[in-house]
PDB file of C-alpha atoms in Angstrom:
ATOM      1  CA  UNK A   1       3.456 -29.786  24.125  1.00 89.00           C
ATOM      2  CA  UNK A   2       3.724 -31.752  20.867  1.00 93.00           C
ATOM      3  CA  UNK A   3       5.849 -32.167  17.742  1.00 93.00           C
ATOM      4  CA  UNK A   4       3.625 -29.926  15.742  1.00 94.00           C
ATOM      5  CA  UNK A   5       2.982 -27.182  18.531  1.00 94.00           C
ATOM      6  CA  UNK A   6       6.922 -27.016  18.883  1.00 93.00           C
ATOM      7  CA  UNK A   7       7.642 -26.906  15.045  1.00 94.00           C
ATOM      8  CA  UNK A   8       4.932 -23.669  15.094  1.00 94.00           C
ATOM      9  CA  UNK A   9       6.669 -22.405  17.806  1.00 94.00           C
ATOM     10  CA  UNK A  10      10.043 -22.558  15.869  1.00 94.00           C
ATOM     11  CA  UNK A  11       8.593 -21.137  12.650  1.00 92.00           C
ATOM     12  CA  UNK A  12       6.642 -18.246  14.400  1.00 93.00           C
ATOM     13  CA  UNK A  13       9.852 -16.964  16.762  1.00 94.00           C
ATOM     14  CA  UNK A  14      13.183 -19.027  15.752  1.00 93.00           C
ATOM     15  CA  UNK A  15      15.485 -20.673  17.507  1.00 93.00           C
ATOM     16  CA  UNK A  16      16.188 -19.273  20.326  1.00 93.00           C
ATOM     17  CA  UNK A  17      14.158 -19.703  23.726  1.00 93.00           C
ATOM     18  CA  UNK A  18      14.213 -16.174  24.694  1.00 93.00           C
ATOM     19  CA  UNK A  19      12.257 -15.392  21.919  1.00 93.00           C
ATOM     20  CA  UNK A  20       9.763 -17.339  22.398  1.00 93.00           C
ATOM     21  CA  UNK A  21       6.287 -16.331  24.404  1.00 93.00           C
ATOM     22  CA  UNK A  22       6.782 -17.182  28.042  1.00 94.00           C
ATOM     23  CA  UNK A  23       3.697 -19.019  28.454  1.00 94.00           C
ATOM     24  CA  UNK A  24       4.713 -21.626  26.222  1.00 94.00           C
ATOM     25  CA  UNK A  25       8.558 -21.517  27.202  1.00 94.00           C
ATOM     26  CA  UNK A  26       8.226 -24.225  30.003  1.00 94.00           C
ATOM     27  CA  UNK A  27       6.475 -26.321  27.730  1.00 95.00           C
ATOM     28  CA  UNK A  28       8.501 -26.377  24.892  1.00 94.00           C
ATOM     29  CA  UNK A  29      11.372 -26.504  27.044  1.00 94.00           C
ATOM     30  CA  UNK A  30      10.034 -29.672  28.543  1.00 95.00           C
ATOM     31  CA  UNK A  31       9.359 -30.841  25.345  1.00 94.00           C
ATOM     32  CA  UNK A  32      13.109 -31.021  24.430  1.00 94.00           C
ATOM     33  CA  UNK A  33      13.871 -32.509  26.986  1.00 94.00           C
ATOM     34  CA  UNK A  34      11.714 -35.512  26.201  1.00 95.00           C
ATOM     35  CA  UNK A  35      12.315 -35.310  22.993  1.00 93.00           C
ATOM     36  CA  UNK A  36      15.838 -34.569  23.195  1.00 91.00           C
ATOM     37  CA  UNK A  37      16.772 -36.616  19.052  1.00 94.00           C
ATOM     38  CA  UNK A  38      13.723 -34.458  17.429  1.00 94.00           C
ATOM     39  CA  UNK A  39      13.837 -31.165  19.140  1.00 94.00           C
ATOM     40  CA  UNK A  40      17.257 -31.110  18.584  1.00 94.00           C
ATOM     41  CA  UNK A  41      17.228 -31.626  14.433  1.00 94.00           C
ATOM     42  CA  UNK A  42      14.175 -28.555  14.823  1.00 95.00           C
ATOM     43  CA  UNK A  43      16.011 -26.327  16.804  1.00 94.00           C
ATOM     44  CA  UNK A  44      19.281 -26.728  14.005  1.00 95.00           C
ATOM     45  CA  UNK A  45      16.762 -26.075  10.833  1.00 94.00           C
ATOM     46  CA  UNK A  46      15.208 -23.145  12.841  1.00 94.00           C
ATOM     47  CA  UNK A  47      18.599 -21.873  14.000  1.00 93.00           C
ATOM     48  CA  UNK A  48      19.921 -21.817   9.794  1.00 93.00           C
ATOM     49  CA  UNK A  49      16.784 -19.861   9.066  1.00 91.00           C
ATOM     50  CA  UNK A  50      17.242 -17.601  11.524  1.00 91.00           C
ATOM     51  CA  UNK A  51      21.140 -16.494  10.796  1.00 91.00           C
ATOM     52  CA  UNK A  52      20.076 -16.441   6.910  1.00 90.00           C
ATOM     53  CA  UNK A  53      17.466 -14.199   8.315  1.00 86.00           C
ATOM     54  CA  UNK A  54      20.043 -12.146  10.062  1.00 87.00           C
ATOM     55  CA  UNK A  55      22.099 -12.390   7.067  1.00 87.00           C
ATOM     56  CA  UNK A  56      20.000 -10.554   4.879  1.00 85.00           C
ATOM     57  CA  UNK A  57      19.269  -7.585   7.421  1.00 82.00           C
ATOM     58  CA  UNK A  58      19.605  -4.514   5.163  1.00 81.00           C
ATOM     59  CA  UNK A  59      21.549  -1.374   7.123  1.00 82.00           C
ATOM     60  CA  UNK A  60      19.217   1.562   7.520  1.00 80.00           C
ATOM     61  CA  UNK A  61      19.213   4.515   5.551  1.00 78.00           C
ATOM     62  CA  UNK A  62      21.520   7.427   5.933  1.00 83.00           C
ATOM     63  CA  UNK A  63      20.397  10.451   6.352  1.00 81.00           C
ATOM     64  CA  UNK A  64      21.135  12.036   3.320  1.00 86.00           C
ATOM     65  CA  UNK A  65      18.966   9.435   1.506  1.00 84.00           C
ATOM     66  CA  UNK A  66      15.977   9.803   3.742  1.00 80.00           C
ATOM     67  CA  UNK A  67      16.340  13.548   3.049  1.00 84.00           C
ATOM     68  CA  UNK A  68      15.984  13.205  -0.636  1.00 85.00           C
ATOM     69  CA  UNK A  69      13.227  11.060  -0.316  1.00 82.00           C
ATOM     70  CA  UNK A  70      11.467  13.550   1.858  1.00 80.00           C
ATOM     71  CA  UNK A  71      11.917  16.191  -0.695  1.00 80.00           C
ATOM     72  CA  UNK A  72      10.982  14.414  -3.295  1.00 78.00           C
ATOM     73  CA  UNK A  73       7.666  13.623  -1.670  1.00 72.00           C
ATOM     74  CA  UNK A  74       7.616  17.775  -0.774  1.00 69.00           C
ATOM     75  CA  UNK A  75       8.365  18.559  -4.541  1.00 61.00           C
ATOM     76  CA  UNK A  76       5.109  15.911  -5.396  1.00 58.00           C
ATOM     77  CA  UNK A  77       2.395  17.043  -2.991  1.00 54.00           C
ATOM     78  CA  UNK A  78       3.466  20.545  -4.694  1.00 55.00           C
ATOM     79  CA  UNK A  79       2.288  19.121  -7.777  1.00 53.00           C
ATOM     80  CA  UNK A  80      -0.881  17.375  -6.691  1.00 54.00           C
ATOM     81  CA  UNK A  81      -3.751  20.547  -6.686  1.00 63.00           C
ATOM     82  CA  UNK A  82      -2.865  20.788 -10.074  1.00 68.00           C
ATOM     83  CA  UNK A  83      -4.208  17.255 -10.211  1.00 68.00           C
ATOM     84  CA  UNK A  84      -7.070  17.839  -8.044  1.00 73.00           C
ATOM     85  CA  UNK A  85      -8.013  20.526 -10.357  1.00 74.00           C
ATOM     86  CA  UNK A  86      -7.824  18.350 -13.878  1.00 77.00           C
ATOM     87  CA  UNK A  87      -9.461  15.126 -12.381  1.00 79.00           C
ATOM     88  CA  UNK A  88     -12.418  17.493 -11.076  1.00 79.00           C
ATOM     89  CA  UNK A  89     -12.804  19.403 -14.646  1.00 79.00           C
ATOM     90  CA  UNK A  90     -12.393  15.899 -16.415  1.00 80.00           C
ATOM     91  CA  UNK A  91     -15.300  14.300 -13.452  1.00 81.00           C
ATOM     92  CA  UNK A  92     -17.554  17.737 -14.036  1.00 78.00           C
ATOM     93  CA  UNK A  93     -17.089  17.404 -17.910  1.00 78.00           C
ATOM     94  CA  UNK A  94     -17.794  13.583 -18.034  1.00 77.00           C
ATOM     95  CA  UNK A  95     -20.622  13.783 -15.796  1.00 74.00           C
ATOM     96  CA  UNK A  96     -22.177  16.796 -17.726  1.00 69.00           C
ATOM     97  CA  UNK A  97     -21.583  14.733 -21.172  1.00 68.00           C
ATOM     98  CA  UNK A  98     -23.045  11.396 -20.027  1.00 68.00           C
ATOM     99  CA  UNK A  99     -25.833  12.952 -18.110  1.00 65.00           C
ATOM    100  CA  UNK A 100     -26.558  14.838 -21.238  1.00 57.00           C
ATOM    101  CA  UNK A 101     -26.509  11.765 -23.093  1.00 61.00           C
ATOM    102  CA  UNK A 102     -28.746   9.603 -21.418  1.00 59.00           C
ATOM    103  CA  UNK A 103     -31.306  12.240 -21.176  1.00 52.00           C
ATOM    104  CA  UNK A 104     -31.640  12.660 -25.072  1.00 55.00           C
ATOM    105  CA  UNK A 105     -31.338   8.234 -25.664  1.00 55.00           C
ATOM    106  CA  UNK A 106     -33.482   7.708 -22.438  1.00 57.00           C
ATOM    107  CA  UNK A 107     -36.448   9.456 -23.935  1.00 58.00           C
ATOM    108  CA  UNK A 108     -36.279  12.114 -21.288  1.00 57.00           C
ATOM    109  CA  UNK A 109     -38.889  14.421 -21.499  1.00 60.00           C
ATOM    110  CA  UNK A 110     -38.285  18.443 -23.267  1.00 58.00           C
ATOM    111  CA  UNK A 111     -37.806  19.661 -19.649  1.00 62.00           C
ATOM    112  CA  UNK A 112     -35.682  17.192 -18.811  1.00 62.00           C
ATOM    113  CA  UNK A 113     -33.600  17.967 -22.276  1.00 59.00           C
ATOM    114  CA  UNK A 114     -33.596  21.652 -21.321  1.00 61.00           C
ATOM    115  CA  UNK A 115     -32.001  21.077 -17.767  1.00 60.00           C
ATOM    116  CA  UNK A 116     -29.388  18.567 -19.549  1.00 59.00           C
ATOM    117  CA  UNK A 117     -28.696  21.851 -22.076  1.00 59.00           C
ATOM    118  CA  UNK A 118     -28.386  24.552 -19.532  1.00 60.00           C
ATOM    119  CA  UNK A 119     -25.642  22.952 -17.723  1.00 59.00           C
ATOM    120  CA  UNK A 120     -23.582  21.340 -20.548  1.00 59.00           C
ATOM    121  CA  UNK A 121     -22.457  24.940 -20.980  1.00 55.00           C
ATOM    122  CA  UNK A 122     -20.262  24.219 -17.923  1.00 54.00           C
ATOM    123  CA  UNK A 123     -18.149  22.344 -20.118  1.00 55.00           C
ATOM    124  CA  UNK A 124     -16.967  24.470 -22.646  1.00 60.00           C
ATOM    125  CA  UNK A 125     -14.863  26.787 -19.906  1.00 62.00           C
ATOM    126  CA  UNK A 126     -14.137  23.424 -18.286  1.00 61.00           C
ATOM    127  CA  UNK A 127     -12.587  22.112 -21.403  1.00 60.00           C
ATOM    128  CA  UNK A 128     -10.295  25.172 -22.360  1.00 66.00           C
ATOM    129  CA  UNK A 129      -9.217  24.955 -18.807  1.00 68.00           C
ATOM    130  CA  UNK A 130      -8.180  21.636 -19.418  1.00 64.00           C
ATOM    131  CA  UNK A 131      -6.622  22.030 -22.689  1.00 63.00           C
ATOM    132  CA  UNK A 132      -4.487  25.451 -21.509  1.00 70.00           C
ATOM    133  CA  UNK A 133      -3.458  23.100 -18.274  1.00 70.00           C
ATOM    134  CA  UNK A 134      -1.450  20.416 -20.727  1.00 67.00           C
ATOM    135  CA  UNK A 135      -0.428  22.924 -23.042  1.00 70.00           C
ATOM    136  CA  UNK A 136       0.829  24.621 -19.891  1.00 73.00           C
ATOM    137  CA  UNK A 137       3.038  21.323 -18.912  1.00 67.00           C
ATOM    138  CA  UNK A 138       4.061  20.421 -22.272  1.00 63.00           C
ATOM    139  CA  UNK A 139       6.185  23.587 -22.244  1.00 60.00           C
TER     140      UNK A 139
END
């Protein structure tokens, strides 16, 4: 093992030999060993980074914070068909409007006109919908 293997090593599972993969444990082992002056200063700047790390270990949770969390994710998805309803009237209305649109500037044919026509009435219900829904959550 080299210098630069053995500095990976150190930066991908710290300090201490137990942690590290025990295919490459006799090697790095061996390594300081030979290299008893170099390893040594690595092993030090590895072993600093990894207390800091430990350091700055946050405690988990309690349990009455992970319960308000999962209610306030209930009290969301509660919320979300409402959602599913106004992005589908908005997608319906847009797509009626532009399709609409580009049939009259595309120099669609009368047929083609009359089709665009017959189902733009879709979004006149589809807009009242929409406007009752945010007067509705305005309130």
């Amino acid at each position: 093992m080299d210098q630069t293997r053995f500095s990976a090593l150190l930066s991908a599972y710290g300090a201490d030999p137990k942690r590290w993969p025990q295919a490459e444990r006799p090697g790095a082992l061996a390594f300081m060993e030979s290299h008893s002056e170099t390893a040594t200063r690595l092993v030090a700047e590895a072993g600093e980074l990894d207390g800091l790390l430990e350091a700055a270990r946050a405690e988990p949770p309690s349990a009455g914070l992970a319960g308000r969390i999962l209610a306030a994710g209930q009290a969301q998805s509660r919320f979300a068909p409402e959602w599913t309803r106004l992005a589908a009237v908005l997608a319906l209305s847009a797509g009626l409007g532009l399709g609409w649109g580009g049939a009259s500037l595309g120099g669609a044919s009368q047929s083609d006109a009359a089709y665009a026509m017959a189902f733009s009435s879709f979004a006149d219900p589809a807009y009242e919908e929409l406007v009752d829904f945010i007067e509705n959550e305005v309130r």
